[in-house]
Coordinates of C-alpha atoms and ligand atoms in Angstrom, one line a residue:
M1 CA -44.4 -4.9 -24.2
H2 CA -41.1 -6.1 -24.9
I3 CA -40.4 -9.9 -24.2
L4 CA -37.3 -11.6 -24.7
S5 CA -37.2 -15.5 -25.3
V6 CA -33.7 -17.0 -24.5
V7 CA -33.1 -20.4 -26.4
G8 CA -30.1 -22.7 -27.2
A9 CA -30.7 -26.3 -27.9
R10 CA -33.2 -28.4 -30.2
P11 CA -36.4 -28.9 -28.0
Q12 CA -36.2 -25.1 -27.2
F13 CA -36.6 -24.2 -30.6
V14 CA -39.9 -26.4 -31.1
K15 CA -41.5 -24.7 -27.9
L16 CA -40.4 -21.4 -29.0
A17 CA -42.1 -21.7 -32.4
P18 CA -45.7 -21.4 -31.2
V19 CA -44.8 -18.9 -28.6
H20 CA -43.3 -16.7 -31.1
R21 CA -46.3 -17.0 -33.1
E22 CA -48.5 -16.1 -30.5
L23 CA -46.7 -13.1 -28.9
S24 CA -45.2 -11.5 -32.1
P25 CA -48.6 -9.7 -33.3
Y26 CA -49.3 -8.1 -29.7
H27 CA -45.8 -7.4 -28.5
Q28 CA -42.2 -7.0 -29.3
H29 CA -40.9 -10.4 -29.0
Q30 CA -37.1 -11.0 -29.5
I31 CA -35.2 -14.1 -29.8
L32 CA -31.7 -14.7 -28.2
H33 CA -29.9 -17.9 -29.3
T34 CA -27.2 -18.8 -26.9
G35 CA -25.6 -20.8 -29.7
Q36 CA -25.6 -24.0 -27.4
H37 CA -26.8 -26.1 -30.6
Y38 CA -24.7 -24.9 -33.7
D39 CA -24.6 -27.7 -36.3
Y40 CA -27.1 -26.9 -39.3
E41 CA -29.4 -29.8 -38.4
M42 CA -29.4 -29.2 -34.7
S43 CA -30.4 -25.6 -35.0
Q44 CA -30.8 -23.5 -38.2
A45 CA -32.8 -26.5 -39.5
F46 CA -35.6 -26.2 -37.1
F47 CA -35.7 -22.3 -37.3
E48 CA -36.4 -22.8 -41.1
D49 CA -38.9 -25.8 -40.8
L50 CA -40.9 -24.1 -38.2
G51 CA -41.2 -20.6 -39.4
I52 CA -39.3 -19.0 -36.6
P53 CA -37.4 -15.9 -37.7
D54 CA -33.7 -15.6 -37.3
P55 CA -32.6 -15.0 -33.7
D56 CA -32.1 -11.2 -32.9
V57 CA -28.9 -12.0 -31.1
N58 CA -26.8 -15.3 -31.4
L59 CA -24.0 -15.5 -28.8
E60 CA -22.4 -18.4 -30.5
I61 CA -21.3 -20.0 -27.3
G62 CA -21.0 -23.7 -28.5
S63 CA -20.1 -26.7 -26.7
G64 CA -17.9 -27.0 -23.4
L65 CA -17.9 -28.2 -19.7
H66 CA -21.0 -27.4 -18.1
G67 CA -19.6 -24.7 -15.9
A68 CA -17.5 -23.0 -18.9
M69 CA -20.4 -23.2 -21.1
T70 CA -23.2 -21.9 -18.7
G71 CA -20.7 -19.2 -17.2
R72 CA -20.0 -17.8 -20.9
M73 CA -23.5 -17.8 -21.6
L74 CA -24.5 -15.9 -18.1
T75 CA -22.0 -13.1 -19.1
G76 CA -23.2 -12.9 -22.5
I77 CA -26.9 -12.9 -21.6
E78 CA -26.4 -10.4 -18.8
E79 CA -24.7 -7.8 -21.3
R80 CA -27.8 -8.1 -23.9
L81 CA -30.4 -7.5 -21.1
M82 CA -28.5 -4.4 -19.5
V83 CA -28.6 -3.1 -23.1
D84 CA -32.0 -4.1 -24.0
R85 CA -34.0 -4.1 -20.6
P86 CA -37.1 -6.2 -21.9
D87 CA -39.9 -6.4 -19.5
M88 CA -39.8 -9.9 -19.3
V89 CA -37.5 -13.0 -20.0
L90 CA -39.0 -16.4 -21.2
V91 CA -37.0 -19.6 -20.5
Y92 CA -37.8 -22.9 -21.7
G93 CA -37.4 -26.3 -20.4
D94 CA -34.3 -27.5 -18.4
T95 CA -30.7 -26.9 -20.3
N96 CA -27.9 -24.9 -19.7
S97 CA -29.4 -22.1 -21.8
T98 CA -32.3 -21.9 -19.4
L99 CA -30.4 -21.6 -16.1
A100 CA -27.9 -19.2 -17.4
A101 CA -30.9 -17.0 -18.8
A102 CA -33.0 -17.2 -15.7
L103 CA -29.9 -16.4 -13.3
A104 CA -28.9 -13.6 -15.6
A105 CA -32.5 -12.0 -15.4
A106 CA -33.0 -12.6 -11.8
K107 CA -30.0 -10.8 -10.8
L108 CA -31.0 -7.7 -13.0
H109 CA -34.7 -8.1 -11.3
I110 CA -36.2 -8.6 -14.6
P111 CA -39.2 -11.0 -14.3
I112 CA -38.8 -14.4 -15.6
A113 CA -41.5 -16.9 -17.2
H114 CA -40.4 -20.4 -17.1
V115 CA -42.0 -22.5 -19.8
E116 CA -42.5 -26.2 -18.8
A117 CA -42.0 -25.6 -15.1
G118 CA -42.6 -28.2 -12.2
L119 CA -41.0 -31.1 -13.9
R120 CA -38.8 -33.4 -11.8
S121 CA -36.9 -36.7 -11.9
Y122 CA -35.7 -36.6 -8.6
N123 CA -32.3 -37.7 -10.1
R124 CA -29.6 -35.0 -9.4
N125 CA -27.0 -37.0 -11.7
M126 CA -28.8 -35.1 -14.4
P127 CA -27.7 -31.9 -15.3
E128 CA -31.4 -31.0 -16.5
E129 CA -32.7 -31.9 -12.9
I130 CA -30.5 -29.0 -11.4
N131 CA -31.2 -26.6 -14.3
R132 CA -35.1 -27.1 -13.5
V133 CA -35.0 -26.8 -9.9
L134 CA -32.9 -23.8 -9.8
T135 CA -34.8 -21.9 -12.6
D136 CA -38.3 -22.8 -11.0
H137 CA -37.2 -21.2 -8.2
V138 CA -36.0 -17.9 -9.4
S139 CA -38.9 -17.5 -11.9
D140 CA -41.8 -15.2 -11.5
L141 CA -44.5 -17.1 -13.5
L142 CA -44.4 -20.6 -13.8
F143 CA -46.2 -22.5 -16.5
C144 CA -46.7 -26.1 -15.6
P145 CA -47.8 -28.5 -18.3
S146 CA -49.8 -30.5 -16.0
Q147 CA -51.6 -30.2 -12.7
H148 CA -49.0 -32.8 -11.1
S149 CA -46.1 -30.3 -12.1
S150 CA -47.9 -27.5 -10.1
D151 CA -48.4 -29.8 -7.1
I152 CA -44.7 -30.5 -7.3
L153 CA -44.0 -26.9 -7.1
S154 CA -46.4 -26.3 -4.3
G155 CA -44.6 -29.0 -2.3
E156 CA -41.5 -27.1 -2.7
G157 CA -43.1 -24.0 -1.2
V158 CA -43.2 -22.4 -5.1
R159 CA -47.1 -21.1 -5.1
E160 CA -47.1 -17.7 -6.4
G161 CA -47.3 -17.4 -10.2
V162 CA -47.9 -20.9 -10.8
H163 CA -50.3 -21.7 -13.9
V164 CA -51.1 -24.9 -15.4
T165 CA -51.1 -23.9 -19.0
G166 CA -50.8 -27.3 -20.6
D167 CA -47.7 -28.3 -22.6
V168 CA -46.4 -26.2 -25.6
M169 CA -44.6 -28.9 -27.0
V170 CA -48.0 -30.8 -27.3
Q171 CA -49.5 -27.6 -29.1
A172 CA -46.4 -27.5 -31.4
L173 CA -47.0 -31.2 -32.5
L174 CA -50.9 -31.0 -33.1
E175 CA -50.0 -27.9 -35.3
L176 CA -47.6 -29.7 -37.1
E177 CA -49.9 -32.9 -37.8
P178 CA -51.3 -32.0 -40.9
R179 CA -47.6 -32.0 -42.5
L180 CA -46.8 -35.3 -41.2
G181 CA -47.9 -37.4 -44.1
K182 CA -46.8 -41.1 -44.5
E183 CA -44.7 -40.2 -47.6
R184 CA -42.2 -38.8 -45.2
L185 CA -41.3 -42.6 -44.3
Q186 CA -40.2 -43.4 -47.9
R187 CA -36.6 -42.1 -47.6
F188 CA -36.2 -44.7 -44.7
D189 CA -37.6 -47.7 -46.4
V190 CA -40.1 -48.4 -43.7
S191 CA -43.8 -48.8 -43.5
R192 CA -46.2 -47.5 -40.8
G193 CA -46.2 -49.6 -37.6
E194 CA -43.4 -51.9 -38.6
Y195 CA -40.0 -50.2 -37.1
V196 CA -38.7 -48.9 -34.0
L197 CA -37.7 -45.3 -33.7
V198 CA -34.8 -45.0 -31.4
T199 CA -33.0 -41.9 -29.8
A200 CA -30.4 -41.7 -27.1
H201 CA -28.5 -38.7 -26.1
R202 CA -28.7 -38.4 -22.2
Q203 CA -25.2 -37.7 -20.8
E204 CA -25.6 -40.3 -17.9
N205 CA -26.5 -43.0 -20.5
V206 CA -24.3 -42.2 -23.6
D207 CA -21.2 -40.7 -21.5
D208 CA -21.0 -44.1 -19.6
P209 CA -19.7 -47.0 -22.0
I210 CA -21.4 -49.8 -19.9
R211 CA -24.7 -48.3 -20.1
L212 CA -24.0 -47.2 -24.0
R213 CA -23.0 -50.9 -24.5
G214 CA -26.4 -52.1 -23.0
I215 CA -28.3 -49.9 -25.4
V216 CA -26.3 -51.0 -28.6
D217 CA -26.6 -54.8 -27.7
A218 CA -30.4 -54.1 -27.3
L219 CA -30.4 -52.6 -30.7
S220 CA -28.7 -55.5 -32.4
S221 CA -31.2 -57.9 -30.8
L222 CA -34.4 -56.1 -31.6
D223 CA -37.0 -57.8 -34.3
G224 CA -37.8 -55.6 -37.2
T225 CA -36.3 -52.6 -38.4
V226 CA -34.6 -49.9 -36.2
V227 CA -34.5 -46.3 -37.4
F228 CA -31.9 -44.3 -35.0
P229 CA -31.1 -40.6 -35.7
V230 CA -27.8 -40.4 -33.9
H231 CA -27.1 -37.4 -31.5
P232 CA -23.5 -35.9 -32.1
R233 CA -22.8 -36.8 -28.4
T234 CA -23.8 -40.2 -28.9
R235 CA -21.9 -40.7 -32.4
A236 CA -18.7 -39.5 -30.6
M237 CA -18.9 -41.6 -28.0
L238 CA -20.1 -44.8 -30.1
E239 CA -16.7 -44.2 -32.2
R240 CA -14.6 -43.9 -28.9
I241 CA -15.8 -47.4 -27.8
G242 CA -15.6 -49.0 -31.2
M243 CA -19.4 -49.6 -31.3
L244 CA -20.3 -47.2 -34.5
D245 CA -18.8 -50.0 -37.0
R246 CA -21.0 -52.8 -35.4
L247 CA -24.4 -50.9 -35.5
E248 CA -23.5 -49.4 -39.2
G249 CA -22.9 -53.1 -40.4
R250 CA -26.3 -54.2 -39.6
A251 CA -28.9 -53.9 -42.6
D252 CA -31.9 -53.6 -40.2
V253 CA -30.4 -50.8 -38.3
R254 CA -30.8 -47.4 -40.2
L255 CA -28.3 -45.0 -38.4
V256 CA -28.9 -41.5 -39.6
K257 CA -27.9 -37.8 -38.9
P258 CA -30.1 -35.8 -36.4
L259 CA -33.2 -35.1 -38.4
D260 CA -35.3 -31.9 -38.9
F261 CA -38.2 -31.8 -36.6
I262 CA -40.9 -32.5 -39.0
T263 CA -39.1 -35.7 -40.6
F264 CA -38.6 -36.8 -36.9
T265 CA -42.0 -36.4 -35.7
A266 CA -43.5 -38.3 -38.8
L267 CA -41.2 -41.1 -37.9
E268 CA -42.7 -41.0 -34.3
R269 CA -46.2 -40.8 -35.4
Y270 CA -46.1 -44.0 -37.6
A271 CA -43.5 -45.9 -35.4
R272 CA -44.5 -49.4 -33.7
V273 CA -42.8 -48.4 -30.7
V274 CA -40.6 -45.6 -29.7
L275 CA -37.3 -46.3 -27.8
T276 CA -35.8 -43.3 -26.1
D277 CA -33.9 -41.7 -23.4
S278 CA -35.4 -38.1 -24.2
G279 CA -37.9 -36.1 -22.0
G280 CA -39.7 -34.6 -24.9
V281 CA -39.7 -37.7 -27.1
Q282 CA -41.8 -39.8 -24.5
K283 CA -44.5 -37.0 -24.5
E284 CA -44.4 -36.7 -28.1
A285 CA -45.3 -40.6 -28.6
Y286 CA -47.8 -40.2 -25.9
T287 CA -49.2 -37.4 -28.0
F288 CA -49.5 -39.6 -31.0
Q289 CA -50.6 -42.5 -29.1
V290 CA -47.6 -44.7 -30.2
P291 CA -46.2 -47.2 -27.1
C292 CA -42.8 -45.8 -25.6
V293 CA -40.0 -47.7 -23.9
T294 CA -37.6 -45.2 -21.8
M295 CA -34.1 -46.1 -21.3
R296 CA -33.9 -44.4 -17.9
N297 CA -35.2 -45.4 -14.4
E298 CA -37.1 -42.3 -13.7
T299 CA -39.5 -39.9 -15.7
E300 CA -40.7 -36.4 -15.6
W301 CA -43.5 -37.1 -17.5
T302 CA -45.3 -39.4 -15.0
E303 CA -48.5 -39.3 -16.9
T304 CA -47.4 -41.2 -19.7
V305 CA -46.7 -44.1 -17.6
D306 CA -49.6 -43.9 -15.2
E307 CA -51.8 -44.1 -18.5
G308 CA -50.2 -47.0 -19.9
W309 CA -48.3 -45.4 -22.9
N310 CA -44.9 -45.6 -21.5
V311 CA -42.7 -48.0 -19.6
L312 CA -39.2 -47.4 -17.9
V313 CA -36.5 -50.0 -18.4
G314 CA -33.1 -48.5 -17.8
T315 CA -30.2 -49.7 -20.1
D316 CA -30.4 -53.4 -19.3
T317 CA -29.9 -54.9 -22.7
D318 CA -32.8 -57.9 -21.8
A319 CA -35.1 -55.3 -20.3
I320 CA -35.0 -53.1 -23.2
V321 CA -35.6 -56.1 -25.8
A322 CA -38.4 -57.5 -23.7
A323 CA -40.0 -54.1 -23.2
V324 CA -39.9 -53.6 -26.9
S325 CA -41.5 -56.8 -28.0
N326 CA -44.1 -56.5 -25.6
A327 CA -45.1 -52.8 -25.9
S328 CA -48.9 -52.1 -26.2
P329 CA -51.3 -49.2 -26.2
G330 CA -52.4 -47.5 -23.1
R331 CA -55.6 -45.7 -22.5
T332 CA -56.9 -44.0 -25.5
E333 CA -58.5 -41.3 -23.9
A334 CA -55.1 -40.1 -22.2
R335 CA -54.8 -36.2 -22.8
S336 CA -52.9 -35.0 -19.8
Y337 CA -51.0 -32.1 -21.4
G338 CA -53.5 -29.7 -22.9
G339 CA -54.4 -28.9 -26.5
L340 CA -54.1 -26.2 -29.0
D341 CA -54.3 -23.0 -26.7
V342 CA -51.6 -23.3 -24.6
T343 CA -49.6 -20.0 -25.9
G344 CA -52.9 -18.3 -25.9
I345 CA -53.3 -18.9 -22.0
M346 CA -49.8 -18.0 -21.3
R347 CA -50.0 -14.7 -23.4
R348 CA -52.9 -13.7 -21.2
I349 CA -51.2 -14.7 -18.0
I350 CA -48.1 -12.5 -19.1
E351 CA -50.2 -9.3 -20.0
S352 CA -52.0 -9.4 -16.7
R353 CA -48.7 -9.9 -14.7
L354 CA -47.1 -7.1 -16.8
G355 CA -50.5 -5.0 -16.8
Ligands
UD1_401 C1 -28.9 -30.6 -24.5 C2 -29.6 -30.3 -23.1 C3 -30.5 -31.3 -22.9 C4 -31.6 -31.7 -24.4 C5 -30.8 -31.8 -25.4 C6 -31.3 -31.8 -26.7 C7 -28.3 -29.6 -21.3 C8 -27.4 -29.7 -20.0 N1 -28.6 -30.6 -22.0 O1 -28.1 -31.9 -24.3 O2 -31.3 -31.4 -21.8 O3 -32.2 -32.7 -24.0 O4 -29.6 -30.7 -25.6 O5 -30.7 -32.4 -27.9 O6 -28.3 -28.2 -21.5 N2 -22.8 -31.1 -30.4 C9 -22.6 -30.9 -31.7 N3 -23.4 -30.1 -32.4 C10 -24.3 -29.4 -31.9 C11 -24.6 -29.3 -30.5 C12 -23.7 -30.3 -29.7 O7 -21.8 -31.6 -32.2 O8 -25.0 -28.5 -32.5 C13 -22.1 -32.1 -29.5 C14 -20.7 -31.6 -29.1 O9 -19.7 -32.4 -29.0 C15 -21.3 -31.5 -27.5 C16 -22.3 -32.6 -27.3 O10 -22.9 -32.6 -28.4 O11 -20.3 -31.4 -26.6 C17 -23.3 -32.1 -26.2 O12 -24.0 -30.9 -26.4 P1 -24.5 -30.2 -25.3 O13 -25.3 -29.0 -25.5 O14 -23.8 -30.1 -24.1 O15 -25.6 -31.0 -24.6 P2 -26.8 -32.1 -25.4 O16 -26.2 -33.6 -24.8 O17 -27.1 -31.8 -26.7

């Protein structure tokens, strides 16, 4: 069968890696990169580290306003789909690339499988929430990371083609674990269990100067060392509001460029606490059983909170500082998102669907 995966942004490359490994021995699996992420460390570095072949097509769409970006992707993907006519299109997660691919395929009546279906934050200010809801409602196969996400779809009337497969990002992490040795910490001059790893890139946090200031003030007050790989969106805004120098001036805050996935996940694995506004990073911390503090008011990954590994604090400075200093482990038997055969389950479902 001919299956086309459409990806564009960092977390999608991670999800693509085990899927490609699973599908390519059995099927013609092609990769279309929209070009949403294009910096070397945001894109190509992931392909190299994760052993994914170069994309068959790169639309090189780049950045822009949501409508313009999604529109350019829609046009480019539609053109390719009309030429290639795959039997199925695989879309991942909740980015603009996900939505564009799902819309293009739906209009051409090409079956769509959505990897990471049924997640909801119920916050429509997040562009990702719109992308998820719309993608789920045009997909033919919905691969849910947990029973909870499947129940959410059922509540919205989406019941056909829904399968609880586990989470492909968790599989990717478990496969990488042997490569995540402690020596990866050396270049940051930190040791296991004694630093806070920080990420912040959510549009609703970093594009709002008040929320971003709340985060920066918290980082300046945390005990111990902070390692903070800075997303380009965040760096641009920190510069604009004059706060980059303030963070760079502190010896205990290590600001670094976006990291390759292996270095980053090694930092997650050995951190005392992970402080983030990312969805994927919450779940990665949970997988490594590292306490997480999330700078948002809601999460799609509710199991991480229910099982005691994650707390939601928004962007209030005092709340962040208190939660980081009080962070403690949750239930050690927690394993809500599946294991090492997530992609095998997906492949068999795809095969039985396409017959
Ligand atoms: C996107 C996804 C988000 C995902 C994140 C992972 C959407 C709506 N958002 O957010 O769900 O969690 O990717 O990182 O699709 N930029 C660069 N170089 C790059 C890419 C981006 O400099 O390679 C800068 C540009 O200034 C761009 C900004 O970052 O305008 C934001 O990029 P964009 O792709 O719009 O969204 P992300 O914040 O990365």
